[in-house]
mmCIF file of C-alpha atoms in Angstrom:
data_model
loop_
_atom_site.group_PDB
_atom_site.id
_atom_site.type_symbol
_atom_site.label_atom_id
_atom_site.label_comp_id
_atom_site.label_asym_id
_atom_site.label_seq_id
_atom_site.Cartn_x
_atom_site.Cartn_y
_atom_site.Cartn_z
ATOM 1 C CA UNK A 1 -24.393 136.581 47.013
ATOM 2 C CA UNK A 2 -22.746 134.744 50.074
ATOM 3 C CA UNK A 3 -22.531 137.358 52.608
ATOM 4 C CA UNK A 4 -25.492 139.705 51.507
ATOM 5 C CA UNK A 5 -28.109 139.766 54.282
ATOM 6 C CA UNK A 6 -31.444 140.237 52.333
ATOM 7 C CA UNK A 7 -34.545 140.749 54.347
ATOM 8 C CA UNK A 8 -37.088 137.756 54.017
ATOM 9 C CA UNK A 9 -39.757 140.172 52.841
ATOM 10 C CA UNK A 10 -37.586 141.576 49.942
ATOM 11 C CA UNK A 11 -36.926 137.895 48.704
ATOM 12 C CA UNK A 12 -40.674 137.241 48.918
ATOM 13 C CA UNK A 13 -41.688 140.391 46.916
ATOM 14 C CA UNK A 14 -39.077 139.462 44.029
ATOM 15 C CA UNK A 15 -39.930 135.874 43.952
ATOM 16 C CA UNK A 16 -43.815 136.893 43.851
ATOM 17 C CA UNK A 17 -42.974 139.506 41.027
ATOM 18 C CA UNK A 18 -41.426 136.647 38.921
ATOM 19 C CA UNK A 19 -43.819 134.084 39.855
ATOM 20 C CA UNK A 20 -46.448 136.466 38.397
ATOM 21 C CA UNK A 21 -44.636 136.616 35.005
ATOM 22 C CA UNK A 22 -46.206 134.739 32.111
ATOM 23 C CA UNK A 23 -44.945 131.295 31.442
ATOM 24 C CA UNK A 24 -42.792 132.387 28.598
ATOM 25 C CA UNK A 25 -41.199 135.135 30.332
ATOM 26 C CA UNK A 26 -40.503 133.178 33.365
ATOM 27 C CA UNK A 27 -38.930 130.535 31.478
ATOM 28 C CA UNK A 28 -36.578 133.093 29.783
ATOM 29 C CA UNK A 29 -35.714 135.191 32.825
ATOM 30 C CA UNK A 30 -34.905 131.521 34.703
ATOM 31 C CA UNK A 31 -32.677 130.540 32.096
ATOM 32 C CA UNK A 32 -31.050 133.963 31.951
ATOM 33 C CA UNK A 33 -30.197 133.615 35.412
ATOM 34 C CA UNK A 34 -27.970 130.385 34.842
ATOM 35 C CA UNK A 35 -25.269 132.527 33.303
ATOM 36 C CA UNK A 36 -24.940 135.113 35.969
ATOM 37 C CA UNK A 37 -25.919 138.781 36.565
ATOM 38 C CA UNK A 38 -25.062 139.588 32.873
ATOM 39 C CA UNK A 39 -26.044 137.022 30.155
ATOM 40 C CA UNK A 40 -26.570 136.648 26.457
ATOM 41 C CA UNK A 41 -29.513 136.188 24.290
ATOM 42 C CA UNK A 42 -27.810 133.205 22.584
ATOM 43 C CA UNK A 43 -27.408 131.400 25.985
ATOM 44 C CA UNK A 44 -31.064 131.953 26.770
ATOM 45 C CA UNK A 45 -32.012 130.447 23.249
ATOM 46 C CA UNK A 46 -29.789 127.319 23.802
ATOM 47 C CA UNK A 47 -31.031 126.520 27.180
ATOM 48 C CA UNK A 48 -34.856 126.591 26.214
ATOM 49 C CA UNK A 49 -36.771 123.901 24.482
ATOM 50 C CA UNK A 50 -36.774 124.496 20.686
ATOM 51 C CA UNK A 51 -40.520 125.243 20.570
ATOM 52 C CA UNK A 52 -39.979 128.128 22.854
ATOM 53 C CA UNK A 53 -36.863 129.746 21.229
ATOM 54 C CA UNK A 54 -38.957 131.702 18.702
ATOM 55 C CA UNK A 55 -40.372 134.111 21.585
ATOM 56 C CA UNK A 56 -36.936 134.920 23.081
ATOM 57 C CA UNK A 57 -36.777 138.306 21.644
ATOM 58 C CA UNK A 58 -40.213 139.199 22.679
ATOM 59 C CA UNK A 59 -39.734 138.001 26.151
ATOM 60 C CA UNK A 60 -36.606 140.082 26.625
ATOM 61 C CA UNK A 61 -38.272 143.000 25.377
ATOM 62 C CA UNK A 62 -41.177 142.519 27.735
ATOM 63 C CA UNK A 63 -38.671 141.829 30.749
ATOM 64 C CA UNK A 64 -36.738 144.948 30.009
ATOM 65 C CA UNK A 65 -40.213 147.061 29.906
ATOM 66 C CA UNK A 66 -40.813 145.557 33.462
ATOM 67 C CA UNK A 67 -37.487 146.579 34.633
ATOM 68 C CA UNK A 68 -36.217 143.212 35.441
ATOM 69 C CA UNK A 69 -33.355 143.424 33.057
ATOM 70 C CA UNK A 70 -31.536 145.806 30.822
ATOM 71 C CA UNK A 71 -29.321 145.881 27.774
ATOM 72 C CA UNK A 72 -25.530 145.426 28.397
ATOM 73 C CA UNK A 73 -22.500 144.562 26.236
ATOM 74 C CA UNK A 74 -22.098 141.182 24.506
ATOM 75 C CA UNK A 75 -18.713 139.377 24.452
ATOM 76 C CA UNK A 76 -19.765 137.573 21.213
ATOM 77 C CA UNK A 77 -20.222 139.077 17.714
ATOM 78 C CA UNK A 78 -23.705 138.777 16.584
ATOM 79 C CA UNK A 79 -25.375 138.422 19.929
ATOM 80 C CA UNK A 80 -27.132 140.846 22.376
ATOM 81 C CA UNK A 81 -26.041 141.140 25.919
ATOM 82 C CA UNK A 82 -28.308 141.861 28.782
ATOM 83 C CA UNK A 83 -27.987 142.567 32.616
ATOM 84 C CA UNK A 84 -30.381 141.711 35.355
ATOM 85 C CA UNK A 85 -31.598 145.259 37.042
ATOM 86 C CA UNK A 86 -30.216 144.065 40.343
ATOM 87 C CA UNK A 87 -28.382 140.882 41.535
ATOM 88 C CA UNK A 88 -31.280 140.142 43.823
ATOM 89 C CA UNK A 89 -33.481 139.870 40.907
ATOM 90 C CA UNK A 90 -30.906 137.214 39.337
ATOM 91 C CA UNK A 91 -31.152 135.433 42.618
ATOM 92 C CA UNK A 92 -34.825 135.390 42.825
ATOM 93 C CA UNK A 93 -35.129 133.845 39.105
ATOM 94 C CA UNK A 94 -32.325 131.410 39.998
ATOM 95 C CA UNK A 95 -34.001 130.172 43.178
ATOM 96 C CA UNK A 96 -37.069 129.502 41.224
ATOM 97 C CA UNK A 97 -35.514 127.020 39.181
ATOM 98 C CA UNK A 98 -35.841 123.363 40.600
ATOM 99 C CA UNK A 99 -32.476 121.575 41.287
ATOM 100 C CA UNK A 100 -32.901 118.908 38.422
ATOM 101 C CA UNK A 101 -33.215 121.614 35.800
ATOM 102 C CA UNK A 102 -30.444 123.746 37.298
ATOM 103 C CA UNK A 103 -28.023 120.846 36.993
ATOM 104 C CA UNK A 104 -28.849 120.272 33.432
ATOM 105 C CA UNK A 105 -28.908 123.828 32.433
ATOM 106 C CA UNK A 106 -25.408 124.732 33.980
ATOM 107 C CA UNK A 107 -24.009 121.701 31.892
ATOM 108 C CA UNK A 108 -25.865 122.774 28.719
ATOM 109 C CA UNK A 109 -24.463 126.532 29.159
ATOM 110 C CA UNK A 110 -21.084 125.142 29.772
ATOM 111 C CA UNK A 111 -21.296 123.490 26.200
ATOM 112 C CA UNK A 112 -22.766 126.498 24.602
ATOM 113 C CA UNK A 113 -19.927 128.599 26.086
ATOM 114 C CA UNK A 114 -17.177 126.195 25.149
ATOM 115 C CA UNK A 115 -18.468 126.375 21.551
ATOM 116 C CA UNK A 116 -18.817 130.132 21.378
ATOM 117 C CA UNK A 117 -15.402 130.760 22.685
ATOM 118 C CA UNK A 118 -13.710 128.263 20.442
ATOM 119 C CA UNK A 119 -10.011 128.418 20.225
ATOM 120 C CA UNK A 120 -10.147 131.004 23.279
ATOM 121 C CA UNK A 121 -11.523 128.075 25.445
ATOM 122 C CA UNK A 122 -8.284 128.290 27.882
ATOM 123 C CA UNK A 123 -8.950 131.842 28.647
ATOM 124 C CA UNK A 124 -12.647 130.884 29.812
ATOM 125 C CA UNK A 125 -12.036 127.705 31.605
ATOM 126 C CA UNK A 126 -12.445 129.062 35.256
ATOM 127 C CA UNK A 127 -16.013 129.852 33.910
ATOM 128 C CA UNK A 128 -16.450 126.605 32.342
ATOM 129 C CA UNK A 129 -15.346 124.729 35.336
ATOM 130 C CA UNK A 130 -17.629 126.797 37.476
ATOM 131 C CA UNK A 131 -20.744 125.795 35.498
ATOM 132 C CA UNK A 132 -19.662 122.049 35.436
ATOM 133 C CA UNK A 133 -18.891 122.326 39.238
ATOM 134 C CA UNK A 134 -22.531 123.681 39.908
ATOM 135 C CA UNK A 135 -23.711 120.905 37.516
ATOM 136 C CA UNK A 136 -21.869 118.424 39.586
ATOM 137 C CA UNK A 137 -23.094 119.808 43.023
ATOM 138 C CA UNK A 138 -26.805 119.543 42.220
ATOM 139 C CA UNK A 139 -26.512 115.905 40.542
ATOM 140 C CA UNK A 140 -24.804 114.909 43.741
ATOM 141 C CA UNK A 141 -27.724 116.394 45.726
ATOM 142 C CA UNK A 142 -30.256 114.647 43.497
ATOM 143 C CA UNK A 143 -28.509 111.166 44.295
ATOM 144 C CA UNK A 144 -27.436 110.802 40.665
ATOM 145 C CA UNK A 145 -23.920 109.432 41.149
ATOM 146 C CA UNK A 146 -23.065 108.308 37.461
ATOM 147 C CA UNK A 147 -23.562 111.853 36.276
ATOM 148 C CA UNK A 148 -22.085 113.644 39.106
ATOM 149 C CA UNK A 149 -18.658 111.481 38.580
ATOM 150 C CA UNK A 150 -18.495 112.378 34.945
ATOM 151 C CA UNK A 151 -19.169 116.348 35.620
ATOM 152 C CA UNK A 152 -16.629 116.035 38.569
ATOM 153 C CA UNK A 153 -13.754 114.793 36.344
ATOM 154 C CA UNK A 154 -14.690 117.618 33.661
ATOM 155 C CA UNK A 155 -14.941 120.469 36.153
ATOM 156 C CA UNK A 156 -11.751 119.408 37.952
ATOM 157 C CA UNK A 157 -9.762 119.386 34.681
ATOM 158 C CA UNK A 158 -11.000 122.810 33.985
ATOM 159 C CA UNK A 159 -10.371 124.373 37.449
ATOM 160 C CA UNK A 160 -7.270 122.452 37.591
ATOM 161 C CA UNK A 161 -5.868 124.024 34.521
ATOM 162 C CA UNK A 162 -7.003 127.616 35.465
ATOM 163 C CA UNK A 163 -5.581 127.203 38.865
ATOM 164 C CA UNK A 164 -2.099 126.040 37.371
ATOM 165 C CA UNK A 165 -2.069 129.008 35.184
ATOM 166 C CA UNK A 166 -3.012 131.236 38.014
ATOM 167 C CA UNK A 167 -0.095 130.020 39.998
ATOM 168 C CA UNK A 168 2.236 130.868 37.022
ATOM 169 C CA UNK A 169 1.355 134.586 37.123
ATOM 170 C CA UNK A 170 1.651 134.471 40.919
ATOM 171 C CA UNK A 171 -2.031 135.005 41.367
ATOM 172 C CA UNK A 172 -2.023 132.977 44.757
ATOM 173 C CA UNK A 173 -5.647 133.569 46.009
ATOM 174 C CA UNK A 174 -6.934 132.350 42.787
ATOM 175 C CA UNK A 175 -4.673 129.454 42.433
ATOM 176 C CA UNK A 176 -5.469 128.231 46.048
ATOM 177 C CA UNK A 177 -9.181 128.710 45.378
ATOM 178 C CA UNK A 178 -9.119 126.986 42.093
ATOM 179 C CA UNK A 179 -6.867 123.955 42.791
ATOM 180 C CA UNK A 180 -8.588 123.315 46.108
ATOM 181 C CA UNK A 181 -11.755 123.069 44.307
ATOM 182 C CA UNK A 182 -10.248 120.945 41.675
ATOM 183 C CA UNK A 183 -8.916 118.496 44.073
ATOM 184 C CA UNK A 184 -12.039 118.493 46.271
ATOM 185 C CA UNK A 185 -13.925 117.172 43.170
ATOM 186 C CA UNK A 186 -12.101 113.955 42.888
ATOM 187 C CA UNK A 187 -11.998 110.822 45.280
ATOM 188 C CA UNK A 188 -8.931 110.914 47.814
ATOM 189 C CA UNK A 189 -7.406 108.130 45.703
ATOM 190 C CA UNK A 190 -8.021 109.344 42.389
ATOM 191 C CA UNK A 191 -4.771 109.286 40.328
ATOM 192 C CA UNK A 192 -5.613 112.562 38.481
ATOM 193 C CA UNK A 193 -5.174 114.566 41.855
ATOM 194 C CA UNK A 194 -1.231 113.713 41.504
ATOM 195 C CA UNK A 195 -0.758 116.164 39.198
ATOM 196 C CA UNK A 196 -2.962 119.075 41.159
ATOM 197 C CA UNK A 197 -1.558 118.535 44.654
ATOM 198 C CA UNK A 198 1.973 119.484 43.935
ATOM 199 C CA UNK A 199 0.689 122.660 42.464
ATOM 200 C CA UNK A 200 -1.694 123.347 45.613
ATOM 201 C CA UNK A 201 1.231 122.758 47.828
ATOM 202 C CA UNK A 202 3.394 125.027 46.145
ATOM 203 C CA UNK A 203 0.511 127.879 46.008
ATOM 204 C CA UNK A 204 0.108 127.408 49.817
ATOM 205 C CA UNK A 205 3.963 127.609 50.624
ATOM 206 C CA UNK A 206 4.212 130.744 48.573
ATOM 207 C CA UNK A 207 1.111 132.295 50.441
ATOM 208 C CA UNK A 208 2.640 131.406 53.778
ATOM 209 C CA UNK A 209 0.127 128.673 54.684
ATOM 210 C CA UNK A 210 2.779 126.272 55.795
ATOM 211 C CA UNK A 211 0.852 123.738 57.879
ATOM 212 C CA UNK A 212 -1.781 123.085 54.740
ATOM 213 C CA UNK A 213 1.140 123.026 52.312
ATOM 214 C CA UNK A 214 2.923 120.124 54.541
ATOM 215 C CA UNK A 215 -0.367 118.376 54.630
ATOM 216 C CA UNK A 216 -1.056 118.505 50.867
ATOM 217 C CA UNK A 217 2.463 117.546 49.799
ATOM 218 C CA UNK A 218 2.441 114.661 52.031
ATOM 219 C CA UNK A 219 -0.765 113.561 50.204
ATOM 220 C CA UNK A 220 0.922 114.083 46.894
ATOM 221 C CA UNK A 221 3.747 112.104 47.818
ATOM 222 C CA UNK A 222 1.543 109.052 49.208
ATOM 223 C CA UNK A 223 -0.831 109.241 46.358
ATOM 224 C CA UNK A 224 2.093 109.266 43.784
ATOM 225 C CA UNK A 225 3.821 106.392 45.162
ATOM 226 C CA UNK A 226 3.380 103.181 42.861
ATOM 227 C CA UNK A 227 1.819 105.380 40.159
ATOM 228 C CA UNK A 228 4.754 105.477 38.218
ATOM 229 C CA UNK A 229 4.187 109.211 37.898
ATOM 230 C CA UNK A 230 8.054 110.112 38.705
ATOM 231 C CA UNK A 231 7.425 113.881 37.666
ATOM 232 C CA UNK A 232 4.553 114.513 40.015
ATOM 233 C CA UNK A 233 6.348 112.579 42.942
ATOM 234 C CA UNK A 234 9.331 114.661 42.476
ATOM 235 C CA UNK A 235 7.478 117.758 42.109
ATOM 236 C CA UNK A 236 5.884 117.118 45.496
ATOM 237 C CA UNK A 237 9.378 116.135 46.957
ATOM 238 C CA UNK A 238 11.027 119.398 45.740
ATOM 239 C CA UNK A 239 8.141 121.541 47.109
ATOM 240 C CA UNK A 240 8.415 119.792 50.525
ATOM 241 C CA UNK A 241 12.156 120.449 50.263
ATOM 242 C CA UNK A 242 11.384 124.243 49.690
ATOM 243 C CA UNK A 243 9.051 123.963 52.633
ATOM 244 C CA UNK A 244 11.580 122.451 54.818
ATOM 245 C CA UNK A 245 14.218 125.230 53.805
ATOM 246 C CA UNK A 246 11.709 127.863 54.912
ATOM 247 C CA UNK A 247 11.360 126.421 58.087
ATOM 248 C CA UNK A 248 14.912 125.712 58.780
ATOM 249 C CA UNK A 249 14.581 121.763 59.103
ATOM 250 C CA UNK A 250 16.629 120.472 56.357
ATOM 251 C CA UNK A 251 20.436 120.191 56.416
ATOM 252 C CA UNK A 252 22.516 121.531 53.577
ATOM 253 C CA UNK A 253 23.836 118.217 52.847
ATOM 254 C CA UNK A 254 20.580 116.548 52.370
ATOM 255 C CA UNK A 255 19.117 119.448 50.451
ATOM 256 C CA UNK A 256 21.955 119.266 47.842
ATOM 257 C CA UNK A 257 21.607 115.430 47.557
ATOM 258 C CA UNK A 258 17.651 115.681 47.070
ATOM 259 C CA UNK A 259 18.302 118.551 44.494
ATOM 260 C CA UNK A 260 20.792 116.455 42.621
ATOM 261 C CA UNK A 261 18.650 113.528 42.505
ATOM 262 C CA UNK A 262 15.641 115.604 41.316
ATOM 263 C CA UNK A 263 17.884 117.175 38.433
ATOM 264 C CA UNK A 264 18.393 113.537 37.287
ATOM 265 C CA UNK A 265 14.874 112.593 37.156
ATOM 266 C CA UNK A 266 13.813 115.961 35.393
ATOM 267 C CA UNK A 267 16.551 115.560 32.929
#
């Protein structure tokens, strides 16, 4: 939704239409908005209180008749897929959800999705990371530090894993985006950043963002000192060596010496 300039009158009209819905329909459309423009009946059921779950099928039919939503393909066998009639309807429904509830629902959705995808979880890590990241964001805004820290660690783990895989397939924009978000979720002195920063530095080098790469790799080296994580430290050192080769600031003798030292460590 970031760059879309929506007239305030249209936003107000959509918000008013949603506000006029019955309590059950409104609860369903708000929970549907958590998943995104496309959503699943099973997710809506999971995000509702137990007493409201039996009314979901009727509410979805009612919302379809009023043209808020329409049927769509489902990613999961035995579930039904739906789609908001327009992204602005989804956004209006999402804006109606209080921040505290948004935080809870994003986390609950991530738990539901992880259960649904099972052994295919790796392929969904970016989505799982996004929802945990959103839950973290709202917990921070609400001043709930303990909950926020736990969510930040889990979101970072998911996004970092997805970012590393994106780097492996040479999808540099995705790798930089995911690894930047993963490292940004953790405190500057968090040792979990040691494994992520060298990967981010490498992605930045390959994308030609050399100044950012230098800063990132310096951070990686500084953080890795004294941690005992020699693999991460040498990963950062070798990445910086590659950067210096690009910029012509390393002598061949020094390059060979550092490479040989790295070979010994990695062996």
